[in-house]
Coordinates of C-alpha atoms in Angstrom, one line a residue:
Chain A
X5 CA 89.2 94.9 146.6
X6 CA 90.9 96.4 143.8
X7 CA 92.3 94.5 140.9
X8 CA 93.5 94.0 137.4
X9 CA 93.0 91.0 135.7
X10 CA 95.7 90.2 132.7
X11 CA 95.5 87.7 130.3
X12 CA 96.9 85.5 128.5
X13 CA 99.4 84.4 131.1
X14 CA 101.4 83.4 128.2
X15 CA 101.7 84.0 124.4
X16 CA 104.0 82.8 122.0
X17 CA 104.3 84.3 118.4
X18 CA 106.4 84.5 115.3
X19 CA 108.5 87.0 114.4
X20 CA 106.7 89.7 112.4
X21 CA 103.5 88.9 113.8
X22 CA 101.5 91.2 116.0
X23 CA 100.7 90.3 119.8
X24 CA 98.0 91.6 121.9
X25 CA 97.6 91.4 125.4
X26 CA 94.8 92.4 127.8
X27 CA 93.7 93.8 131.1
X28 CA 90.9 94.7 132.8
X29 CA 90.4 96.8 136.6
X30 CA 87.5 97.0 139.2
X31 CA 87.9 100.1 140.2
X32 CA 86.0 103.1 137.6
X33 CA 88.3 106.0 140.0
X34 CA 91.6 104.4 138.1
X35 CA 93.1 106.4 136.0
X36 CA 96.7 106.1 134.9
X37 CA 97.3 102.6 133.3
X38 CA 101.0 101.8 132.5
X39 CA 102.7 99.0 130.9
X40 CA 105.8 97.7 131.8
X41 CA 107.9 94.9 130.7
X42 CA 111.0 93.0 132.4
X43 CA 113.6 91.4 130.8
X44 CA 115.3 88.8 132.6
X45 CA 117.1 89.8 135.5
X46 CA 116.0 93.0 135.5
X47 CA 113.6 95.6 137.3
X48 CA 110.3 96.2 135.3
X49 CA 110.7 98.9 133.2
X50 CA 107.7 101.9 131.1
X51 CA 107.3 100.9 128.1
X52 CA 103.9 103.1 127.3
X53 CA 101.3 104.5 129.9
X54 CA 97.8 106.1 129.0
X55 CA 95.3 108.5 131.4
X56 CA 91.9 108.4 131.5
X57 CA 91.0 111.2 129.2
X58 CA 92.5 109.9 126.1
X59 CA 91.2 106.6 124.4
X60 CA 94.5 105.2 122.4
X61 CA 98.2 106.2 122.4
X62 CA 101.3 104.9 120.2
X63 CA 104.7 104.7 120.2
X64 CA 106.6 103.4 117.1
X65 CA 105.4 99.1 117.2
X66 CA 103.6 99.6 120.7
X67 CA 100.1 101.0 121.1
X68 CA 98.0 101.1 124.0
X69 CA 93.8 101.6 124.4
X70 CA 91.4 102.0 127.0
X71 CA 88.2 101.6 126.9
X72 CA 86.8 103.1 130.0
X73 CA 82.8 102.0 129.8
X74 CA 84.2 98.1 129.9
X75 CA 87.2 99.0 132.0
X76 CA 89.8 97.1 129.8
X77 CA 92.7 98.3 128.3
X78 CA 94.8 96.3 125.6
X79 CA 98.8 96.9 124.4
X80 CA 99.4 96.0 121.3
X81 CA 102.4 94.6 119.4
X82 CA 103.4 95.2 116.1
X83 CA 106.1 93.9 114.0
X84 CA 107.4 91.6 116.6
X85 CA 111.0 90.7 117.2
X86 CA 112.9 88.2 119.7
X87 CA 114.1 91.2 121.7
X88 CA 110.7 91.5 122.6
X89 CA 110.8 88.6 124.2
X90 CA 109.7 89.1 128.0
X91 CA 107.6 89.2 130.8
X92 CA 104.6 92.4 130.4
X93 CA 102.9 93.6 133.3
X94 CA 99.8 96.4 133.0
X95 CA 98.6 98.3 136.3
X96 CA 96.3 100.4 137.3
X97 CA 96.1 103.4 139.5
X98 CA 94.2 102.7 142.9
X99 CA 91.1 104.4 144.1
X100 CA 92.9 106.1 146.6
X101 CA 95.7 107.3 143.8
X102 CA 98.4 106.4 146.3
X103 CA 99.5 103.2 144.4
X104 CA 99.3 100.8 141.5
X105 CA 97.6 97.7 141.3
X106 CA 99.7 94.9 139.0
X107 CA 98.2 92.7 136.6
X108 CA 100.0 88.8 137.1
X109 CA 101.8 89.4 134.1
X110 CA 102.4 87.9 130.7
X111 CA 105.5 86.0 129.3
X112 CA 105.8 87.2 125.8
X113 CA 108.1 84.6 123.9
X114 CA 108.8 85.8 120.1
X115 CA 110.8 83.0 118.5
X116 CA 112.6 83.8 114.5
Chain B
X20 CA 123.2 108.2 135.6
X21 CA 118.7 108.4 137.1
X22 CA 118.6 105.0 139.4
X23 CA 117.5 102.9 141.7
X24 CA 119.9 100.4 143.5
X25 CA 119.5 98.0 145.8
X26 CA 122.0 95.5 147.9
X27 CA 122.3 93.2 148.5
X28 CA 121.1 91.5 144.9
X29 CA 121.4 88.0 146.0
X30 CA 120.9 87.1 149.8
X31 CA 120.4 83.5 151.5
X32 CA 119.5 83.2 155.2
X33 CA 117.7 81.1 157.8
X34 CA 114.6 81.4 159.8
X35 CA 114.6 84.3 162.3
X36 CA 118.0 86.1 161.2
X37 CA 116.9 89.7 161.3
X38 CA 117.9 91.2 158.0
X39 CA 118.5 94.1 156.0
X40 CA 117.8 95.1 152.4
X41 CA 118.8 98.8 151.1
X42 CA 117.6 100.6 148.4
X43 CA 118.7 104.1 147.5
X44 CA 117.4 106.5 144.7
X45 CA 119.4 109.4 143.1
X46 CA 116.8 111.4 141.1
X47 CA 114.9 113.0 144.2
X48 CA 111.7 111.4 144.3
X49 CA 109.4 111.8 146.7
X50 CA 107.6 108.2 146.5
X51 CA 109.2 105.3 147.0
X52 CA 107.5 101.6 147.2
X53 CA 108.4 98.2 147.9
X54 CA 106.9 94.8 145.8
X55 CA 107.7 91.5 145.9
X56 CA 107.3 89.1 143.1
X57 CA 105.9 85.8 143.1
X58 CA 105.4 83.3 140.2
X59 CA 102.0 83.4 139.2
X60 CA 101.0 86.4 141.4
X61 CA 102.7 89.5 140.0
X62 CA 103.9 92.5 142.0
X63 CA 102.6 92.7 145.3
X64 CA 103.5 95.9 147.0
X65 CA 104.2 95.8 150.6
X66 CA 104.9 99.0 151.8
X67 CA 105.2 102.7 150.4
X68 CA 106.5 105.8 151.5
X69 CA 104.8 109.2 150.0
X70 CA 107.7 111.2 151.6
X71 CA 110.4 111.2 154.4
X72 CA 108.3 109.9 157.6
X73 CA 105.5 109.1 156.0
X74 CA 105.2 105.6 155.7
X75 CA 102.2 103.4 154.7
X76 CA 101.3 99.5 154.6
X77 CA 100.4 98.3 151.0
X78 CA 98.9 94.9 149.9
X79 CA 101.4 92.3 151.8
X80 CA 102.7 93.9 155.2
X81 CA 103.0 91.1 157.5
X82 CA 106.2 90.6 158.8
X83 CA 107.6 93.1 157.3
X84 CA 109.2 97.2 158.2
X85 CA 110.0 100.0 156.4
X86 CA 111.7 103.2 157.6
X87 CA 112.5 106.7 155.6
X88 CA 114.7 108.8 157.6
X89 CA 116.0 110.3 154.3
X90 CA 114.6 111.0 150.7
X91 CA 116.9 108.9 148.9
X92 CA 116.9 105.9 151.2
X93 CA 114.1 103.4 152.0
X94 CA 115.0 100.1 153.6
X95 CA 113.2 97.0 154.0
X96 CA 113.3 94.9 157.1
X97 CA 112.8 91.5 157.9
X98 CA 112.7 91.6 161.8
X99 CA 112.2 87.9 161.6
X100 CA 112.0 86.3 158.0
X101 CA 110.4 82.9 157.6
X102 CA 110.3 80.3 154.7
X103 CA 107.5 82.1 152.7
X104 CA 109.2 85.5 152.8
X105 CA 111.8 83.6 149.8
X106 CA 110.5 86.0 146.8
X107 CA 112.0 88.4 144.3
X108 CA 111.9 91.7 146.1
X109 CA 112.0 95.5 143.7
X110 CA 112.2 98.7 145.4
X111 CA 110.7 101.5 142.9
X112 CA 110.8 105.2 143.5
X113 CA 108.6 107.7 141.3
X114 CA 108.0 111.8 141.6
X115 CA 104.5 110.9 143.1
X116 CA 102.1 107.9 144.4
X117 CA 99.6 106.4 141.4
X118 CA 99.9 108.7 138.1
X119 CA 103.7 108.5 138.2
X120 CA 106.3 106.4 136.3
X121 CA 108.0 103.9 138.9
X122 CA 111.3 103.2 137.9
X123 CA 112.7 100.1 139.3
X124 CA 115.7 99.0 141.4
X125 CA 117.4 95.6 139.7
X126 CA 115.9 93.3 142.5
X127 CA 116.7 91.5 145.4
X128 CA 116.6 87.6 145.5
X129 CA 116.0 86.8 148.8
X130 CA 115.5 82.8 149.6
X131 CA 114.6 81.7 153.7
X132 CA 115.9 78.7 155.0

């Protein structure tokens, strides 16, 4: 069936250094792939989303890109501080476009 | 204030007490969705709704119900909750199915005795 594979599971990281995380989907019909990250105790929230038709996207430290042949997609960190600190999801649209398909997540710890 | 709520946040309950969780959106979307999350396994969706009475299963169903009678509101059931149904449950609600930004009630722990 569909899925999205996420890794790493967990990354720890400095303050001030970058941190990359990764996903790849089954499914070539996907595409919308959003990024969302929870904070603890809270509902996963958008951080940065990308379609199909473009190949990298950034907002301020946070960049996503999508390479479609491979079906991956990366976020990327810059600039890294302890309020980044979380757990990151990505997803992927389903074939069917009626749902999104979760990565497992990663815990993101940035320590000072 | 655009949100999703949810009640009850924290619930504890035994095997076979039929329960109840609400979740209510003010910003008149049309898709709503419910996930449960598990350590190590993510978001799982169970069930999602693409508009009032229209209600569909999603990746984990079993042994649970949905209902949308109205836009805003979309419950979740446990007709008959069991041990392995104790999981962090979000309710998200977006303007339409996969291409859409979910935004995400605050979640409802939920442990089964």
């Amino acid at each position: 069936g569909e899925n999205v594979e996420q890794h790493p599971s967990t990354l720890s990281v400095q303050e001030g250094d970058s941190a990359v995380i990764k996903c790849t989907y089954s499914d070539s019909a996907s595409n919308y792939f959003p990024w969302y990250k929870q904070e603890l105790g809270k509902g996963p929230q958008l951080i940065i989303d990308i379609r199909s038709n473009v190949g990298e996207k950034k907002d301020q430290r946070i960049a996503v890109t999508l390479n479609k042949t491979a079906k991956h997609f990366s976020l990327h960190i810059t600039e890294t501080q302890p309020e980044d600190s979380a757990v990151y999801f990505c997803a992927a649209s389903n074939q069917a476009g009626t749902a999104l398909i979760f990565g497992k997540g990663t815990t993101l710890s940035v320590s000072s | 204030e655009a949100q999703v709520t949810q009640n009850p946040r924290y619930l504890i309950t035994v095997t076979g007490k039929k329960l109840t969780v609400t979740c209510s959106q003010n910003m008149n979307h049309e898709y709503m969705s419910w996930y449960r999350q598990d350590p190590g396994l993510g978001l799982r969706q169970i069930y999602y709704s693409m508009n009032v009475e229209v209600t569909d299963k999603g990746d984990v169903p079993e042994g649970y119900k949905v209902s949308r009678k109205e836009k805003r509101n979309f419950p979740l059931i446990l007709e008959s909750p069991s041990p392995n149904q104790t999981s962090l449950y979000f309710c998200a609600s977006s303007f339409g199915p996969g291409g859409y930004e979910q935004y995400f009630g605050p979640g409802t722990r939920l442990t089964v005795t």
